[in-house]
Amino acid sequence: MRSMTASAFREFSINSLNFFLEIKGYNHRFLEIRVNLPDSLSFMEQDITREIKNHIKRGYILFSIKILKDHSNLYKLNVSLLNSILDELGKITGKEENISDWKEILANPQIFYMENRVFNDEDVLKLLNEATLLIKDFNRVREEEGKSIYNALKSSLDKIETLLFSIKREEELWHKEARGFVERKLREFSFKEIDENRLYQELALLLMKTDINEEIIRIDEFIRRFRTEMEKEEPIGKALEFMVQEMHREVSTLSSKTAKTLVMFYAVDIKKELEKIRELILNVE
């Protein structure tokens, strides 16, 4: 199990260049990737995106590379632009112009420019290897956070099973109490004699309307499948979301059918745990 929210970074050098690589993950229904690279490395975007897809299946992923110090990319004087400016001034004044005020020239942002470094095949391979190592580090962080989510989910499932056991016990008691309940209701209408067949008919009808065994069985089955999914290595977030929705529906049906107030209270507590689970699995890949 992996969390979708995590972050990791790496720093390394190639000759005089210091690189800072960073990757961040956020909750998302699908896999969406954004790669931010310096202009001199923009050609690597497809390779990095492909590598991310090989290791990550779901989430909003932000990947960036920054060049912290690039002594090879020194600012250089744009000589051709400077000569053009002097020539144009000469045409206006009718004489050869010289630079008398450097401050005015230096204030022009276009007078200086930077030459991007050209990376060779060895540099590119090094960058890709570092990107792959970063993605693996990122997945290790996601797995560590996934363990915390796993333990929290397991705790909530244990509580739901305990509450469900209490509901089963109350349901068994209700079956025993139902006959007395029907007899009391029939006596409220002042019948001197209660027809045994009619009593059984009324009892059967009452039990059919209030029977929650099917819901209990289905909730039990969803819990079993939920635990099975939690052990899988593949992305499971969407499957868990579906099962939580189904369990919530079954609990709502159970609560509306039961004749026992205590069962309704247990159902409310189960819904509280399901809400905790729902919030947790929003962060599961």
Coordinates of C-alpha atoms in Angstrom, one line a residue:
M1 CA 0.0 0.0 0.0
R2 CA 1.3 3.4 -1.0
S3 CA 0.3 6.9 -0.1
M4 CA -0.2 9.4 -2.8
T5 CA 1.1 12.4 -0.8
A6 CA 4.9 12.4 -0.4
S7 CA 8.0 14.3 -1.4
A8 CA 11.7 13.6 -2.0
F9 CA 14.8 15.3 -3.4
R10 CA 18.3 14.6 -4.5
E11 CA 21.4 16.8 -5.0
F12 CA 24.4 16.0 -7.2
S13 CA 27.0 17.6 -9.4
I14 CA 28.2 17.2 -13.0
N15 CA 31.5 18.9 -13.4
S16 CA 30.9 22.5 -12.2
L17 CA 27.1 22.2 -12.1
N18 CA 25.1 21.5 -9.0
F19 CA 21.7 20.0 -9.6
F20 CA 18.7 19.9 -7.3
L21 CA 16.0 17.3 -8.2
E22 CA 12.6 17.3 -6.5
I23 CA 9.4 15.3 -6.8
K24 CA 6.1 15.8 -4.9
G25 CA 2.9 13.8 -5.0
Y26 CA -0.7 14.9 -4.2
N27 CA -4.1 13.2 -4.2
H28 CA -5.7 12.7 -7.6
R29 CA -8.2 10.4 -9.1
F30 CA -5.8 9.6 -12.0
L31 CA -2.2 10.0 -12.9
E32 CA -1.2 13.5 -13.9
I33 CA 2.4 14.5 -14.3
R34 CA 4.0 18.0 -14.6
V35 CA 7.7 18.2 -15.3
N36 CA 9.6 21.5 -14.8
L37 CA 13.0 21.7 -16.4
P38 CA 15.6 24.4 -17.3
D39 CA 15.5 25.3 -21.0
S40 CA 18.8 23.5 -21.6
L41 CA 17.2 20.3 -20.4
S42 CA 13.8 20.6 -21.9
F43 CA 14.5 17.7 -24.3
M44 CA 14.5 15.3 -21.4
E45 CA 10.8 15.8 -20.5
Q46 CA 9.5 12.8 -22.3
D47 CA 12.1 10.5 -20.9
I48 CA 11.4 11.6 -17.4
T49 CA 7.7 11.4 -17.8
R50 CA 8.0 7.8 -19.1
E51 CA 10.2 6.9 -16.1
I52 CA 7.6 8.3 -13.7
K53 CA 4.8 6.3 -15.4
N54 CA 6.9 3.1 -15.0
H55 CA 6.9 3.5 -11.2
I56 CA 3.8 5.5 -10.3
K57 CA 0.2 4.7 -11.3
R58 CA -1.9 7.3 -9.6
G59 CA -1.6 10.8 -8.2
Y60 CA -0.7 14.4 -9.2
I61 CA 3.1 14.4 -9.6
L62 CA 5.3 17.5 -9.8
F63 CA 8.9 16.8 -10.9
S64 CA 11.5 19.5 -11.2
I65 CA 15.2 20.0 -11.9
K66 CA 17.1 23.1 -10.9
I67 CA 20.6 24.1 -11.8
L68 CA 21.9 25.8 -8.6
K69 CA 25.2 27.1 -9.9
D70 CA 26.3 27.2 -13.5
H71 CA 29.7 28.9 -13.8
S72 CA 29.8 28.0 -17.5
N73 CA 26.7 30.1 -18.2
L74 CA 28.4 33.4 -17.6
Y75 CA 26.8 36.6 -18.8
K76 CA 28.3 37.7 -22.1
L77 CA 28.2 41.1 -23.8
N78 CA 26.0 41.2 -26.8
V79 CA 28.5 42.8 -29.1
S80 CA 26.4 42.8 -32.2
L81 CA 23.6 44.6 -30.5
L82 CA 26.0 47.2 -29.0
N83 CA 27.5 47.9 -32.5
S84 CA 24.0 48.2 -34.0
I85 CA 23.1 50.8 -31.3
L86 CA 26.3 52.8 -32.0
D87 CA 25.7 52.6 -35.8
E88 CA 22.2 53.9 -35.5
L89 CA 23.3 56.7 -33.2
G90 CA 26.0 57.6 -35.7
K91 CA 23.4 57.9 -38.5
I92 CA 21.5 60.3 -36.4
T93 CA 24.4 62.5 -35.2
G94 CA 26.4 62.2 -38.4
K95 CA 29.6 61.2 -36.6
E96 CA 31.1 58.1 -35.2
E97 CA 29.8 57.4 -31.8
N98 CA 31.7 56.2 -28.7
I99 CA 30.5 55.0 -25.4
S100 CA 30.6 57.9 -23.0
D101 CA 28.2 56.6 -20.3
W102 CA 28.5 52.8 -19.6
K103 CA 25.7 53.0 -17.0
E104 CA 23.1 53.8 -19.7
I105 CA 24.4 50.9 -21.8
L106 CA 24.4 48.4 -18.9
A107 CA 20.9 49.4 -18.0
N108 CA 19.7 47.8 -21.3
P109 CA 18.7 44.2 -20.3
Q110 CA 19.4 43.0 -23.9
I111 CA 23.0 44.0 -23.8
F112 CA 24.0 40.9 -21.9
Y113 CA 22.9 37.3 -22.6
M114 CA 23.7 33.8 -21.4
E115 CA 24.7 30.8 -23.5
N116 CA 23.1 27.6 -22.4
R117 CA 25.4 24.7 -21.7
V118 CA 25.2 21.8 -24.1
F119 CA 24.9 18.5 -22.3
N120 CA 26.6 15.4 -23.8
D121 CA 25.2 11.9 -23.8
E122 CA 27.1 11.0 -20.6
D123 CA 25.6 14.0 -18.8
V124 CA 22.1 13.1 -19.9
L125 CA 22.5 9.5 -18.8
K126 CA 23.7 10.6 -15.4
L127 CA 20.7 12.9 -15.1
L128 CA 18.3 10.1 -16.0
N129 CA 19.9 7.8 -13.5
E130 CA 19.6 10.3 -10.8
A131 CA 15.9 11.0 -11.7
T132 CA 15.2 7.2 -11.5
L133 CA 16.9 7.0 -8.1
L134 CA 14.8 10.0 -6.9
I135 CA 11.6 8.3 -8.1
K136 CA 12.6 5.1 -6.2
D137 CA 13.3 7.2 -3.1
F138 CA 9.9 8.9 -3.5
N139 CA 8.2 5.5 -3.7
R140 CA 9.9 4.4 -0.5
V141 CA 8.6 7.4 1.3
R142 CA 5.1 6.6 -0.1
E143 CA 5.4 3.1 1.2
E144 CA 6.4 4.2 4.7
E145 CA 3.3 6.5 4.8
G146 CA 1.3 3.7 3.4
K147 CA 2.1 1.6 6.4
S148 CA 0.6 4.2 8.7
I149 CA -2.5 4.3 6.6
Y150 CA -2.6 0.5 6.6
N151 CA -2.5 0.3 10.4
A152 CA -5.2 3.0 10.7
L153 CA -7.4 1.1 8.3
K154 CA -6.9 -2.1 10.1
S155 CA -7.8 -0.5 13.4
S156 CA -11.1 0.9 12.0
L157 CA -12.0 -2.5 10.4
D158 CA -11.4 -4.2 13.7
K159 CA -13.8 -1.7 15.4
I160 CA -16.4 -2.3 12.7
E161 CA -16.2 -6.1 13.1
T162 CA -16.7 -5.7 16.9
L163 CA -19.7 -3.5 16.3
L164 CA -21.1 -5.9 13.8
F165 CA -20.7 -8.7 16.3
S166 CA -22.8 -6.7 18.7
I167 CA -25.4 -6.2 16.0
K168 CA -25.6 -9.9 15.3
R169 CA -26.1 -10.5 19.0
E170 CA -28.9 -8.0 19.2
E171 CA -30.5 -9.5 16.1
E172 CA -30.5 -13.0 17.7
L173 CA -32.2 -11.5 20.8
W174 CA -34.8 -9.7 18.6
H175 CA -35.8 -13.0 17.1
K176 CA -36.5 -14.3 20.6
E177 CA -38.3 -11.2 21.7
A178 CA -40.4 -10.9 18.5
R179 CA -43.0 -13.4 19.6
G180 CA -43.7 -11.6 22.9
F181 CA -43.7 -8.3 21.0
V182 CA -46.5 -9.5 18.6
E183 CA -48.5 -11.1 21.4
R184 CA -48.4 -7.7 23.3
K185 CA -49.5 -5.8 20.2
L186 CA -52.4 -8.2 19.5
R187 CA -53.5 -7.9 23.2
E188 CA -53.6 -4.1 22.8
F189 CA -56.6 -4.6 20.5
S190 CA -58.4 -6.5 23.3
F191 CA -58.6 -9.8 21.6
K192 CA -59.7 -12.4 24.2
E193 CA -58.2 -15.2 22.3
I194 CA -55.2 -15.1 20.0
D195 CA -55.3 -17.3 17.0
E196 CA -52.1 -19.3 16.9
N197 CA -51.9 -19.3 13.1
R198 CA -52.5 -15.6 12.9
L199 CA -49.9 -15.1 15.5
Y200 CA -47.3 -16.9 13.4
Q201 CA -48.3 -15.0 10.3
E202 CA -47.9 -11.7 12.0
L203 CA -44.6 -12.9 13.5
A204 CA -43.3 -14.0 10.2
L205 CA -44.3 -10.7 8.6
L206 CA -42.6 -8.7 11.3
L207 CA -39.4 -10.8 11.1
M208 CA -39.3 -10.4 7.3
K209 CA -39.6 -6.6 7.5
T210 CA -37.0 -6.3 10.2
D211 CA -34.6 -9.0 9.1
I212 CA -31.0 -7.6 8.6
N213 CA -29.1 -10.9 8.2
E214 CA -28.5 -10.3 4.5
E215 CA -27.0 -6.8 5.2
I216 CA -24.8 -8.3 8.0
I217 CA -23.6 -11.0 5.6
R218 CA -22.8 -8.6 2.9
I219 CA -20.9 -6.2 5.3
D220 CA -18.9 -9.2 6.5
E221 CA -18.0 -10.1 3.0
F222 CA -17.0 -6.5 2.1
I223 CA -14.7 -6.4 5.2
R224 CA -13.1 -9.7 4.1
R225 CA -12.5 -8.4 0.6
F226 CA -11.3 -5.1 1.9
R227 CA -8.6 -6.8 4.0
T228 CA -7.6 -8.9 1.0
E229 CA -7.2 -5.8 -1.2
M230 CA -5.1 -4.2 1.5
E231 CA -2.4 -6.9 1.1
K232 CA -2.0 -6.4 -2.7
E233 CA 1.1 -4.6 -4.1
E234 CA -0.8 -3.1 -7.0
P235 CA -2.8 0.2 -6.8
I236 CA -5.9 -0.4 -4.7
G237 CA -7.3 3.0 -3.9
K238 CA -10.2 3.0 -6.3
A239 CA -11.3 -0.6 -5.3
L240 CA -11.2 0.4 -1.6
E241 CA -13.3 3.5 -2.3
F242 CA -16.0 1.4 -4.0
M243 CA -16.2 -1.1 -1.1
V244 CA -16.5 1.7 1.4
Q245 CA -19.4 3.1 -0.6
E246 CA -21.1 -0.3 -0.7
M247 CA -20.6 -0.9 3.1
H248 CA -22.0 2.5 3.9
R249 CA -25.1 1.7 1.8
E250 CA -25.6 -1.7 3.5
V251 CA -25.3 -0.1 7.0
S252 CA -27.8 2.6 6.0
T253 CA -30.3 -0.2 4.9
L254 CA -29.6 -2.2 8.1
S255 CA -30.3 0.9 10.2
S256 CA -33.6 1.6 8.5
K257 CA -34.9 -2.0 8.8
T258 CA -33.9 -2.8 12.4
A259 CA -36.5 -2.7 15.1
K260 CA -33.8 -2.4 17.8
T261 CA -32.7 1.1 18.9
L262 CA -29.4 -0.2 20.1
V263 CA -28.7 -1.6 16.6
M264 CA -29.3 1.9 15.2
F265 CA -26.7 3.3 17.6
Y266 CA -24.2 0.6 16.6
A267 CA -24.9 1.4 12.9
V268 CA -24.1 5.1 13.6
D269 CA -20.7 4.1 15.1
I270 CA -20.0 1.9 12.1
K271 CA -20.7 4.9 9.8
K272 CA -18.2 7.0 11.9
E273 CA -15.5 4.4 11.2
L274 CA -16.4 4.2 7.6
E275 CA -16.0 7.9 7.3
K276 CA -12.5 7.6 8.8
I277 CA -11.7 4.9 6.3
R278 CA -13.0 7.0 3.4
E279 CA -10.8 9.9 4.3
L280 CA -7.8 7.6 4.7
I281 CA -8.2 5.9 1.3
L282 CA -8.4 9.2 -0.5
N283 CA -4.7 9.2 -0.1
V284 CA -4.1 5.6 -1.2
E285 CA -2.7 4.9 -4.7

